[in-house]
Amino acid sequence: KRTLFNLIAISGVFLTACTKDFLDRNPEDSYSNSSLWTSAADAQAALNGCYRDWEDNYDVIYMDATTDNAFSRWVWEEYMNVGNGSLTPTDNNVRNRWNFKTIQKCNWFLENVESTKMDEALKTRFKAEARFLRAYKFFTLTELYGDVPLVTKNITTAEANNITRTPVAEVRKFILDELAAIAPQLSTSYSGNDVGRITRGAALALRARLSLYMGNYAECLKDCEQVMGLGYELFPKYGDLFRIQNENNAEVILDIQYKENDYANGNIGILPSSSLGGWGSLSPTQSLVDAYEMKNGKTISEAGSGYNAEDPYANRDPRLAASIVYPGQLYEGAYFNSIDPASPDFMSGDNNPMTGYMPKKLIQQLSDYPDMWNTGLNIIVIRYAEVLLNYAEAQNEAAGPDATVYAAVDAVRDRSDLPGLPAGLSKDQMRTAIRRERRVELALEGLRWYDIKRWKIGEEVRKGNVYGARQGTVDANTGKVTFTADHQLVESRLFDPAIHYVWPIPQKEIDINKQLK
């Protein structure tokens, strides 16, 4: 597999980080700009440097631990603190996510590429790719911190140390304007070593996502419709969508590209249980497990669903077994047993999932790559199913549950062999159905927090006790589960809507620049 976005030597020299924390303010040149920007190859090398670290698999995966979907067991991972409401301005994660390195590299690229003698159409596309990466970083920064400095040019250390925060509405307008401007300049697809670069679909899909988050339904619908006309389609089998042999399939709109047999994506190795060589680092919650419907399309609390609390994983939405390893599930040649105190995978043991549930979407590739620390699996950031659900939500909010809303949601459900939504749903009922559909379809993909934030349901779902599976036994020969105790209490969480919908500005940055308060 190609090493597409690894920073090559010359751009690595150019893009070294400086000692100040805030912006990596000025790339320190050991080559002059006039000697670097001489060919298309030079420009591409510099652009490749912008791609490096534009997003991190760890930060995508672990965002679900800030929600009712998952629990992060290790304090040093810092996502536990965000999830339970104890985060502070001095937490490492709060500090590390306040990161303008990619933005500064893109600003540097955009200010210098104009002098390069190369095909103008290719130069325009290169600039559009850099502008997307910059816009994406501003998107994540505003979602986490709210008002952030809008930096669109190289600045000096003195400027950085006195910069102020820009209102979030202004930053969002910049993002939307940038994405609208660059979308026509980007290719709809790539081949060969260019596969994985930013596409027109990525720009439109990110714009649709932000418009939805802002409640701008007309713009969201317009962009979703454009994406829906670009040839994307749902991958036939939900679970296989996330396997390494199916990377770059027709559902993937944007992903983080990793090289096979490279420890750069080794964070996936911390997810499995100890018996599989992992650290049990991230655990789906009972709340998430309960959100999956039965195969007949009814929720587990709905009359006539057929749900049996003593056999809770039977006859469920197939996405449950495709996304989560639960007690009694046959996995990697054995029935997973996290609920028996005598089992090496018991949920209270070291390096085991504390809820008794293990993520499956991103680690089921063990049978494909025995070394889980070394798979090189690409991590999907935007996929077509999200676009369909974005469309359905926006159209329902704008016009109610018309036929196009049903068609979009039912396409996602049909892929997993679930019945379509009941006819005649009211707008409120459809809203509830779409929100549940988003939660289970996109579970453990890092998007749940953004939904909680924009729907303002933090007090409802982020506050109180977090539970895992019930203790019991698993028959090693049949996988039959017998429960002997109540659900495991994992932790109690706090949520204050006055402070917990945004992260605090890192104290280290405020110590440098008091205007960031």
Short mmCIF file of C-alpha atoms in Angstrom, two decimals:
data_model
loop_
_atom_site.label_atom_id
_atom_site.label_comp_id
_atom_site.label_asym_id
_atom_site.label_seq_id
_atom_site.Cartn_x
_atom_site.Cartn_y
_atom_site.Cartn_z
CA LYS A 1 0.00 0.00 0.00
CA ARG A 2 1.27 3.46 -0.87
CA THR A 3 2.81 5.79 1.67
CA LEU A 4 0.76 8.64 0.31
CA PHE A 5 0.88 11.31 2.96
CA ASN A 6 4.17 10.67 4.70
CA LEU A 7 6.19 13.85 4.85
CA ILE A 8 9.24 13.50 2.61
CA ALA A 9 12.59 14.78 3.69
CA ILE A 10 12.60 18.22 2.13
CA SER A 11 9.17 19.21 3.44
CA GLY A 12 10.02 17.66 6.77
CA VAL A 13 12.90 20.12 7.06
CA PHE A 14 10.59 22.95 6.11
CA LEU A 15 7.79 22.08 8.47
CA THR A 16 9.57 21.41 11.74
CA ALA A 17 7.74 22.63 14.82
CA CYS A 18 8.99 25.64 16.73
CA THR A 19 9.32 25.83 20.48
CA LYS A 20 6.24 28.01 21.10
CA ASP A 21 3.06 26.09 21.81
CA PHE A 22 0.29 28.04 20.12
CA LEU A 23 0.78 27.93 16.37
CA ASP A 24 4.08 26.37 15.40
CA ARG A 25 4.31 29.91 14.26
CA ASN A 26 7.01 29.99 11.57
CA PRO A 27 8.32 26.93 9.75
CA GLU A 28 12.07 27.18 10.16
CA ASP A 29 13.69 27.20 6.72
CA SER A 30 16.94 25.51 5.94
CA TYR A 31 16.11 25.96 2.25
CA SER A 32 15.00 29.30 0.86
CA ASN A 33 11.51 29.55 -0.56
CA SER A 34 12.92 30.64 -3.90
CA SER A 35 14.90 27.42 -4.22
CA LEU A 36 12.07 25.15 -3.13
CA TRP A 37 9.10 26.27 -5.22
CA THR A 38 10.53 25.40 -8.63
CA SER A 39 8.36 22.51 -9.86
CA ALA A 40 5.09 20.64 -9.44
CA ALA A 41 7.02 17.96 -7.55
CA ASP A 42 8.16 20.57 -5.03
CA ALA A 43 4.61 21.84 -4.59
CA GLN A 44 3.30 18.31 -4.10
CA ALA A 45 5.99 17.56 -1.53
CA ALA A 46 4.97 20.62 0.44
CA LEU A 47 1.28 19.74 0.12
CA ASN A 48 1.99 16.22 1.36
CA GLY A 49 3.45 17.85 4.45
CA CYS A 50 0.10 19.57 5.02
CA TYR A 51 -1.64 16.19 4.94
CA ARG A 52 0.55 14.74 7.64
CA ASP A 53 -1.28 14.66 10.97
CA TRP A 54 -4.31 16.56 9.64
CA GLU A 55 -6.37 14.16 11.74
CA ASP A 56 -5.51 11.40 14.18
CA ASN A 57 -7.17 8.00 14.49
CA TYR A 58 -6.96 8.21 18.28
CA ASP A 59 -8.92 11.45 18.39
CA VAL A 60 -11.60 10.10 16.04
CA ILE A 61 -12.10 6.80 17.87
CA TYR A 62 -11.93 8.15 21.41
CA MET A 63 -14.43 10.97 20.91
CA ASP A 64 -17.15 8.42 21.60
CA ALA A 65 -15.74 8.11 25.14
CA THR A 66 -16.95 11.68 25.71
CA THR A 67 -20.51 10.42 25.15
CA ASP A 68 -22.98 7.82 26.36
CA ASN A 69 -21.58 5.44 23.72
CA ALA A 70 -18.31 4.46 25.37
CA PHE A 71 -16.02 4.57 28.37
CA SER A 72 -12.26 5.16 28.32
CA ARG A 73 -10.62 3.34 31.21
CA TRP A 74 -7.18 4.98 31.38
CA VAL A 75 -6.81 8.42 32.94
CA TRP A 76 -3.65 9.06 30.91
CA GLU A 77 -5.72 8.87 27.73
CA GLU A 78 -7.49 12.03 28.97
CA TYR A 79 -10.81 11.13 27.36
CA MET A 80 -12.05 9.70 30.66
CA ASN A 81 -11.90 13.20 32.13
CA VAL A 82 -13.89 14.68 29.26
CA GLY A 83 -16.49 11.94 29.48
CA ASN A 84 -17.13 12.19 33.21
CA GLY A 85 -17.06 15.98 33.36
CA SER A 86 -13.84 16.41 35.33
CA LEU A 87 -11.74 17.94 32.56
CA THR A 88 -9.66 21.00 33.42
CA PRO A 89 -7.62 23.57 31.44
CA THR A 90 -4.45 21.69 32.39
CA ASP A 91 -5.46 18.28 31.02
CA ASN A 92 -3.13 16.97 28.34
CA ASN A 93 -5.95 16.30 25.90
CA VAL A 94 -7.37 19.79 26.32
CA ARG A 95 -3.94 21.13 25.53
CA ASN A 96 -3.11 18.74 22.69
CA ARG A 97 -6.31 19.22 20.71
CA TRP A 98 -5.69 23.00 20.70
CA ASN A 99 -3.39 22.46 17.75
CA PHE A 100 -2.84 24.86 14.86
CA LYS A 101 0.07 23.02 13.25
CA THR A 102 -1.86 21.90 10.17
CA ILE A 103 -3.40 25.35 9.79
CA GLN A 104 0.00 26.99 9.88
CA LYS A 105 1.43 24.54 7.35
CA CYS A 106 -1.49 25.16 5.02
CA ASN A 107 -1.10 28.92 5.39
CA TRP A 108 2.59 28.57 4.54
CA PHE A 109 1.80 26.41 1.51
CA LEU A 110 -0.87 28.77 0.19
CA GLU A 111 1.33 31.83 0.56
CA ASN A 112 4.20 30.26 -1.38
CA VAL A 113 2.76 27.92 -4.02
CA GLU A 114 1.76 30.74 -6.38
CA SER A 115 5.39 31.20 -7.47
CA THR A 116 5.69 27.57 -8.62
CA LYS A 117 5.91 27.06 -12.37
CA MET A 118 3.44 24.24 -12.97
CA ASP A 119 0.15 23.44 -14.62
CA GLU A 120 -2.33 26.05 -13.38
CA ALA A 121 -5.22 23.61 -13.10
CA LEU A 122 -3.13 21.29 -10.93
CA LYS A 123 -1.97 24.24 -8.83
CA THR A 124 -5.59 25.28 -8.30
CA ARG A 125 -6.44 21.77 -7.14
CA PHE A 126 -3.45 21.65 -4.81
CA LYS A 127 -4.53 24.93 -3.23
CA ALA A 128 -8.07 23.61 -2.84
CA GLU A 129 -6.76 20.54 -1.00
CA ALA A 130 -4.78 22.71 1.41
CA ARG A 131 -7.76 24.99 1.96
CA PHE A 132 -9.90 21.97 2.83
CA LEU A 133 -7.38 20.69 5.38
CA ARG A 134 -7.27 24.13 6.98
CA ALA A 135 -11.08 24.38 7.00
CA TYR A 136 -11.37 20.91 8.53
CA LYS A 137 -9.06 21.86 11.40
CA PHE A 138 -11.07 25.01 12.06
CA PHE A 139 -14.20 22.83 12.09
CA THR A 140 -12.85 20.55 14.82
CA LEU A 141 -11.41 23.45 16.81
CA THR A 142 -14.69 25.35 16.86
CA GLU A 143 -16.67 22.24 17.75
CA LEU A 144 -14.40 21.62 20.73
CA TYR A 145 -13.51 25.13 21.93
CA GLY A 146 -16.10 27.47 20.44
CA ASP A 147 -14.44 30.82 19.70
CA VAL A 148 -10.91 30.26 18.36
CA PRO A 149 -8.41 32.51 16.57
CA LEU A 150 -9.12 32.60 12.83
CA VAL A 151 -5.59 32.53 11.42
CA THR A 152 -5.47 32.53 7.62
CA LYS A 153 -1.91 33.73 7.04
CA ASN A 154 1.52 33.13 8.46
CA ILE A 155 2.01 35.17 11.59
CA THR A 156 4.99 36.06 13.70
CA THR A 157 5.61 34.83 17.21
CA ALA A 158 4.75 38.27 18.55
CA GLU A 159 1.46 38.25 16.66
CA ALA A 160 0.63 34.77 17.89
CA ASN A 161 1.31 35.73 21.48
CA ASN A 162 -1.20 38.59 21.26
CA ILE A 163 -3.88 37.06 19.08
CA THR A 164 -7.53 37.08 20.13
CA ARG A 165 -10.32 34.56 19.67
CA THR A 166 -12.71 35.02 16.76
CA PRO A 167 -16.45 34.52 17.36
CA VAL A 168 -17.49 31.02 16.39
CA ALA A 169 -20.09 32.33 13.92
CA GLU A 170 -17.39 34.15 11.98
CA VAL A 171 -15.11 31.10 11.90
CA ARG A 172 -17.98 28.92 10.72
CA LYS A 173 -18.82 31.38 7.94
CA PHE A 174 -15.20 31.19 6.82
CA ILE A 175 -15.35 27.38 6.78
CA LEU A 176 -18.57 27.30 4.78
CA ASP A 177 -17.35 29.90 2.29
CA GLU A 178 -14.06 28.07 1.81
CA LEU A 179 -15.71 24.71 1.22
CA ALA A 180 -18.19 26.17 -1.26
CA ALA A 181 -15.39 27.89 -3.16
CA ILE A 182 -13.05 24.92 -3.41
CA ALA A 183 -15.57 22.14 -4.13
CA PRO A 184 -15.65 22.76 -7.91
CA GLN A 185 -11.84 22.87 -7.99
CA LEU A 186 -11.41 19.40 -6.50
CA SER A 187 -11.51 16.10 -8.36
CA THR A 188 -14.46 13.81 -7.81
CA SER A 189 -12.12 10.80 -7.54
CA TYR A 190 -8.48 9.80 -7.88
CA SER A 191 -6.49 6.81 -9.05
CA GLY A 192 -3.11 5.30 -8.31
CA ASN A 193 -1.00 7.04 -5.70
CA ASP A 194 -3.47 9.93 -5.46
CA VAL A 195 -6.24 7.81 -3.97
CA GLY A 196 -7.05 9.27 -0.56
CA ARG A 197 -6.58 12.91 -1.45
CA ILE A 198 -9.32 15.43 -0.74
CA THR A 199 -12.22 15.14 -3.18
CA ARG A 200 -15.13 17.33 -4.16
CA GLY A 201 -17.37 14.97 -2.22
CA ALA A 202 -15.36 15.54 0.96
CA ALA A 203 -15.72 19.32 0.68
CA LEU A 204 -19.46 19.13 0.05
CA ALA A 205 -20.05 16.50 2.74
CA LEU A 206 -18.15 18.46 5.39
CA ARG A 207 -20.08 21.58 4.40
CA ALA A 208 -23.35 19.66 4.70
CA ARG A 209 -22.31 18.38 8.13
CA LEU A 210 -21.53 21.85 9.43
CA SER A 211 -24.69 23.34 7.92
CA LEU A 212 -26.74 20.66 9.66
CA TYR A 213 -24.99 21.33 12.95
CA MET A 214 -25.85 25.02 12.56
CA GLY A 215 -29.50 24.30 11.73
CA ASN A 216 -29.09 25.67 8.21
CA TYR A 217 -31.20 22.94 6.63
CA ALA A 218 -31.55 24.44 3.14
CA GLU A 219 -27.77 24.58 2.66
CA CYS A 220 -27.33 21.11 4.12
CA LEU A 221 -29.87 19.67 1.70
CA LYS A 222 -28.29 21.39 -1.28
CA ASP A 223 -24.85 19.98 -0.49
CA CYS A 224 -26.17 16.52 0.38
CA GLU A 225 -27.98 16.37 -2.95
CA GLN A 226 -24.76 17.23 -4.76
CA VAL A 227 -22.89 14.48 -2.91
CA MET A 228 -25.69 12.04 -3.66
CA GLY A 229 -25.12 12.73 -7.35
CA LEU A 230 -21.38 11.98 -7.31
CA GLY A 231 -21.60 8.20 -7.48
CA TYR A 232 -21.10 7.21 -3.85
CA GLU A 233 -23.04 4.19 -2.63
CA LEU A 234 -23.47 2.11 0.49
CA PHE A 235 -21.07 -0.80 0.78
CA PRO A 236 -23.10 -4.02 0.52
CA LYS A 237 -22.24 -5.47 3.94
CA TYR A 238 -22.03 -3.21 6.97
CA GLY A 239 -19.39 -5.11 8.97
CA ASP A 240 -17.10 -5.61 5.99
CA LEU A 241 -17.10 -1.88 5.29
CA PHE A 242 -14.47 -1.49 8.03
CA ARG A 243 -12.15 -4.32 6.98
CA ILE A 244 -8.73 -3.49 5.58
CA GLN A 245 -9.27 -5.39 2.33
CA ASN A 246 -12.25 -3.13 1.55
CA GLU A 247 -10.55 0.22 2.06
CA ASN A 248 -11.26 3.05 -0.39
CA ASN A 249 -14.64 1.55 -1.29
CA ALA A 250 -17.51 3.54 -2.80
CA GLU A 251 -18.97 4.51 0.60
CA VAL A 252 -15.82 6.23 1.85
CA ILE A 253 -15.81 9.99 1.25
CA LEU A 254 -12.95 10.98 3.55
CA ASP A 255 -10.54 8.92 5.62
CA ILE A 256 -7.17 9.00 7.32
CA GLN A 257 -4.82 6.98 5.15
CA TYR A 258 -2.32 4.67 6.81
CA LYS A 259 0.37 2.43 5.38
CA GLU A 260 0.12 -1.29 5.95
CA ASN A 261 2.61 -2.85 8.36
CA ASP A 262 3.35 0.52 9.92
CA TYR A 263 3.04 1.20 13.64
CA ALA A 264 1.68 4.70 12.84
CA ASN A 265 -1.84 3.30 13.26
CA GLY A 266 -0.91 1.23 16.29
CA ASN A 267 -3.53 2.91 18.45
CA ILE A 268 -6.01 0.27 17.26
CA GLY A 269 -3.98 -2.27 19.20
CA ILE A 270 -5.05 -0.80 22.52
CA LEU A 271 -8.72 -1.59 21.90
CA PRO A 272 -9.01 -5.41 22.27
CA SER A 273 -9.08 -7.35 25.52
CA SER A 274 -5.96 -8.68 27.24
CA SER A 275 -6.37 -12.23 25.93
CA LEU A 276 -6.05 -10.79 22.43
CA GLY A 277 -2.98 -8.75 23.31
CA GLY A 278 -4.75 -5.43 23.81
CA TRP A 279 -5.34 -3.07 26.70
CA GLY A 280 -9.16 -3.02 26.82
CA SER A 281 -8.86 0.69 26.43
CA LEU A 282 -12.24 1.73 25.02
CA SER A 283 -15.50 0.04 26.07
CA PRO A 284 -18.97 0.45 24.53
CA THR A 285 -21.61 1.10 27.17
CA GLN A 286 -24.80 -0.76 28.01
CA SER A 287 -26.65 2.37 26.90
CA LEU A 288 -25.28 1.95 23.39
CA VAL A 289 -26.03 -1.77 23.31
CA ASP A 290 -29.62 -1.05 24.38
CA ALA A 291 -30.03 1.47 21.54
CA TYR A 292 -29.93 -1.25 18.88
CA GLU A 293 -33.36 -2.42 17.78
CA MET A 294 -34.56 -5.95 17.36
CA LYS A 295 -34.47 -7.50 13.89
CA ASN A 296 -38.17 -6.77 13.55
CA GLY A 297 -37.46 -3.02 13.80
CA LYS A 298 -38.88 -2.52 17.29
CA THR A 299 -36.87 -1.09 20.18
CA ILE A 300 -36.14 -3.43 23.07
CA SER A 301 -38.66 -1.63 25.28
CA GLU A 302 -41.42 -1.65 22.67
CA ALA A 303 -44.39 -4.01 22.99
CA GLY A 304 -44.09 -6.98 20.68
CA SER A 305 -40.35 -6.61 20.19
CA GLY A 306 -39.58 -10.13 21.45
CA TYR A 307 -36.68 -8.86 23.57
CA ASN A 308 -35.56 -11.25 26.30
CA ALA A 309 -33.42 -9.74 29.06
CA GLU A 310 -31.96 -13.18 29.79
CA ASP A 311 -30.91 -13.59 26.15
CA PRO A 312 -30.37 -9.93 25.30
CA TYR A 313 -28.16 -10.25 22.21
CA ALA A 314 -30.44 -12.58 20.24
CA ASN A 315 -32.43 -11.34 17.24
CA ARG A 316 -30.95 -7.86 17.37
CA ASP A 317 -30.09 -5.33 14.66
CA PRO A 318 -27.12 -6.99 12.85
CA ARG A 319 -25.11 -3.81 13.34
CA LEU A 320 -24.79 -4.68 17.02
CA ALA A 321 -22.77 -7.83 16.31
CA ALA A 322 -20.85 -6.01 13.56
CA SER A 323 -19.88 -3.10 15.81
CA ILE A 324 -19.52 -4.58 19.31
CA VAL A 325 -18.12 -7.82 20.70
CA TYR A 326 -20.54 -8.85 23.44
CA PRO A 327 -20.44 -11.76 25.93
CA GLY A 328 -21.07 -15.07 24.22
CA GLN A 329 -20.21 -13.82 20.74
CA LEU A 330 -17.89 -16.07 18.73
CA TYR A 331 -14.83 -13.93 18.09
CA GLU A 332 -11.37 -14.95 16.93
CA GLY A 333 -12.09 -18.64 17.49
CA ALA A 334 -13.60 -18.44 20.99
CA TYR A 335 -16.74 -17.25 22.72
CA PHE A 336 -15.99 -13.88 24.27
CA ASN A 337 -16.27 -14.11 28.05
CA SER A 338 -15.93 -10.79 29.81
CA ILE A 339 -18.60 -11.34 32.48
CA ASP A 340 -17.18 -14.29 34.43
CA PRO A 341 -14.77 -13.41 37.28
CA ALA A 342 -12.87 -16.61 36.44
CA SER A 343 -12.23 -15.52 32.85
CA PRO A 344 -8.97 -13.80 31.83
CA ASP A 345 -11.15 -11.27 29.98
CA PHE A 346 -13.29 -10.40 33.01
CA MET A 347 -14.39 -6.79 32.80
CA SER A 348 -12.84 -5.73 36.10
CA GLY A 349 -9.46 -7.18 35.20
CA ASP A 350 -6.39 -5.31 34.04
CA ASN A 351 -6.34 -4.48 30.32
CA ASN A 352 -9.91 -5.66 29.80
CA PRO A 353 -12.94 -3.63 28.65
CA MET A 354 -14.52 -2.28 31.82
CA THR A 355 -18.07 -2.54 30.51
CA GLY A 356 -17.73 -6.12 29.32
CA TYR A 357 -18.14 -4.96 25.72
CA MET A 358 -15.36 -4.53 23.16
CA PRO A 359 -15.32 -2.47 19.94
CA LYS A 360 -15.44 -4.61 16.84
CA LYS A 361 -15.66 -2.22 13.91
CA LEU A 362 -12.01 -1.30 14.05
CA ILE A 363 -10.40 -4.46 15.39
CA GLN A 364 -12.16 -7.31 13.64
CA GLN A 365 -9.23 -7.27 11.21
CA LEU A 366 -7.27 -9.52 13.59
CA SER A 367 -8.08 -12.42 11.32
CA ASP A 368 -6.69 -10.40 8.42
CA TYR A 369 -3.68 -9.00 10.27
CA PRO A 370 -2.58 -11.10 13.28
CA ASP A 371 -0.53 -8.19 14.63
CA MET A 372 -3.28 -5.82 15.73
CA TRP A 373 -0.74 -3.09 16.45
CA ASN A 374 0.41 -3.04 12.87
CA THR A 375 -2.61 -3.21 10.55
CA GLY A 376 -2.40 0.11 8.75
CA LEU A 377 -6.20 0.26 8.65
CA ASN A 378 -7.55 3.53 7.26
CA ILE A 379 -9.91 5.34 9.63
CA ILE A 380 -13.08 6.65 8.01
CA VAL A 381 -13.94 10.28 8.81
CA ILE A 382 -16.94 10.81 6.49
CA ARG A 383 -18.93 8.15 4.68
CA TYR A 384 -21.99 8.10 2.48
CA ALA A 385 -24.35 6.70 5.13
CA GLU A 386 -23.80 9.85 7.17
CA VAL A 387 -24.72 11.99 4.16
CA LEU A 388 -27.99 10.09 3.76
CA LEU A 389 -28.80 10.56 7.43
CA ASN A 390 -27.81 14.23 7.27
CA TYR A 391 -30.20 14.65 4.37
CA ALA A 392 -33.00 12.85 6.18
CA GLU A 393 -32.62 14.94 9.31
CA ALA A 394 -32.42 18.25 7.44
CA GLN A 395 -35.42 17.45 5.24
CA ASN A 396 -37.49 16.28 8.21
CA GLU A 397 -36.71 19.46 10.12
CA ALA A 398 -37.40 21.64 7.08
CA ALA A 399 -40.48 19.95 5.62
CA GLY A 400 -41.47 16.96 7.73
CA PRO A 401 -41.20 13.23 7.04
CA ASP A 402 -41.83 13.12 3.30
CA ALA A 403 -40.95 10.25 0.95
CA THR A 404 -37.36 11.40 0.51
CA VAL A 405 -36.77 11.24 4.27
CA TYR A 406 -38.06 7.68 4.40
CA ALA A 407 -36.00 6.73 1.35
CA ALA A 408 -32.75 8.02 2.85
CA VAL A 409 -33.20 6.37 6.24
CA ASP A 410 -34.56 3.14 4.84
CA ALA A 411 -31.61 2.81 2.46
CA VAL A 412 -29.31 2.72 5.49
CA ARG A 413 -31.56 0.28 7.32
CA ASP A 414 -32.05 -1.99 4.32
CA ARG A 415 -28.29 -2.49 4.03
CA SER A 416 -28.47 -4.19 7.44
CA ASP A 417 -31.62 -6.18 6.59
CA LEU A 418 -33.85 -4.15 8.88
CA PRO A 419 -37.45 -3.31 7.98
CA GLY A 420 -38.22 0.21 6.83
CA LEU A 421 -39.52 2.78 9.28
CA PRO A 422 -43.27 2.58 10.02
CA ALA A 423 -45.44 4.64 7.71
CA GLY A 424 -47.23 7.70 9.02
CA LEU A 425 -44.62 8.91 11.51
CA SER A 426 -45.06 12.47 12.75
CA LYS A 427 -42.20 14.95 12.49
CA ASP A 428 -41.31 14.39 16.15
CA GLN A 429 -41.48 10.61 15.78
CA MET A 430 -39.27 10.75 12.70
CA ARG A 431 -36.80 12.97 14.56
CA THR A 432 -36.55 10.35 17.30
CA ALA A 433 -36.08 7.58 14.74
CA ILE A 434 -33.38 9.47 12.84
CA ARG A 435 -31.47 10.26 16.03
CA ARG A 436 -31.49 6.61 17.06
CA GLU A 437 -30.46 5.59 13.55
CA ARG A 438 -27.51 7.98 13.61
CA ARG A 439 -26.39 6.65 16.96
CA VAL A 440 -26.25 2.98 15.96
CA GLU A 441 -25.17 3.40 12.33
CA LEU A 442 -22.28 5.73 13.23
CA ALA A 443 -21.45 4.20 16.63
CA LEU A 444 -17.78 4.34 17.66
CA GLU A 445 -16.91 6.59 14.71
CA GLY A 446 -16.41 9.74 16.78
CA LEU A 447 -19.54 11.67 15.78
CA ARG A 448 -21.90 11.12 18.72
CA TRP A 449 -20.50 14.03 20.73
CA TYR A 450 -21.29 16.53 17.98
CA ASP A 451 -24.88 15.32 17.90
CA ILE A 452 -25.24 15.57 21.68
CA LYS A 453 -23.85 19.08 21.56
CA ARG A 454 -26.09 20.42 18.80
CA TRP A 455 -29.22 18.68 20.11
CA LYS A 456 -28.44 19.99 23.61
CA ILE A 457 -29.14 16.62 25.25
CA GLY A 458 -26.04 16.53 27.44
CA GLU A 459 -27.95 16.60 30.71
CA GLU A 460 -30.09 13.72 29.51
CA VAL A 461 -27.37 11.38 28.23
CA ARG A 462 -24.07 12.58 29.71
CA LYS A 463 -25.08 12.78 33.36
CA GLY A 464 -25.42 9.99 35.91
CA ASN A 465 -24.27 6.38 36.09
CA VAL A 466 -22.60 4.49 33.26
CA TYR A 467 -23.30 0.76 33.17
CA GLY A 468 -21.80 -2.24 31.49
CA ALA A 469 -22.93 -5.83 31.01
CA ARG A 470 -24.28 -8.09 33.75
CA GLN A 471 -21.95 -10.56 35.42
CA GLY A 472 -22.47 -14.23 34.72
CA THR A 473 -20.99 -17.15 32.81
CA VAL A 474 -20.41 -18.05 29.18
CA ASP A 475 -20.43 -21.70 28.09
CA ALA A 476 -17.10 -22.27 26.34
CA ASN A 477 -18.65 -24.84 23.97
CA THR A 478 -21.90 -23.11 22.98
CA GLY A 479 -21.52 -19.46 23.91
CA LYS A 480 -24.70 -19.61 26.00
CA VAL A 481 -24.79 -16.74 28.49
CA THR A 482 -26.19 -17.12 32.01
CA PHE A 483 -26.43 -13.96 34.07
CA THR A 484 -25.94 -14.01 37.83
CA ALA A 485 -25.80 -10.33 38.81
CA ASP A 486 -26.97 -6.85 37.87
CA HIS A 487 -25.31 -4.57 35.34
CA GLN A 488 -21.78 -3.49 36.19
CA LEU A 489 -21.55 0.11 37.44
CA VAL A 490 -18.58 1.61 35.63
CA GLU A 491 -18.58 5.25 36.72
CA SER A 492 -20.78 8.22 37.63
CA ARG A 493 -20.60 11.29 35.43
CA LEU A 494 -21.25 14.98 35.86
CA PHE A 495 -22.55 17.34 33.21
CA ASP A 496 -23.02 21.08 33.54
CA PRO A 497 -24.50 22.63 30.37
CA ALA A 498 -22.94 25.96 31.30
CA ILE A 499 -19.40 24.63 30.84
CA HIS A 500 -19.38 21.15 29.32
CA TYR A 501 -20.58 21.83 25.79
CA VAL A 502 -17.17 23.35 25.04
CA TRP A 503 -13.70 22.50 26.25
CA PRO A 504 -11.69 25.02 28.27
CA ILE A 505 -8.88 26.92 26.60
CA PRO A 506 -5.60 25.28 27.69
CA GLN A 507 -4.12 27.01 30.70
CA LYS A 508 -0.68 26.89 29.11
CA GLU A 509 -1.95 29.01 26.22
CA ILE A 510 -3.62 31.50 28.53
CA ASP A 511 -0.37 31.82 30.48
CA ILE A 512 1.31 32.86 27.21
CA ASN A 513 -1.52 35.06 25.95
CA LYS A 514 -4.03 36.45 28.46
CA GLN A 515 -6.28 37.60 25.60
CA LEU A 516 -7.32 34.00 24.98
CA LYS A 517 -9.37 33.91 28.21
#
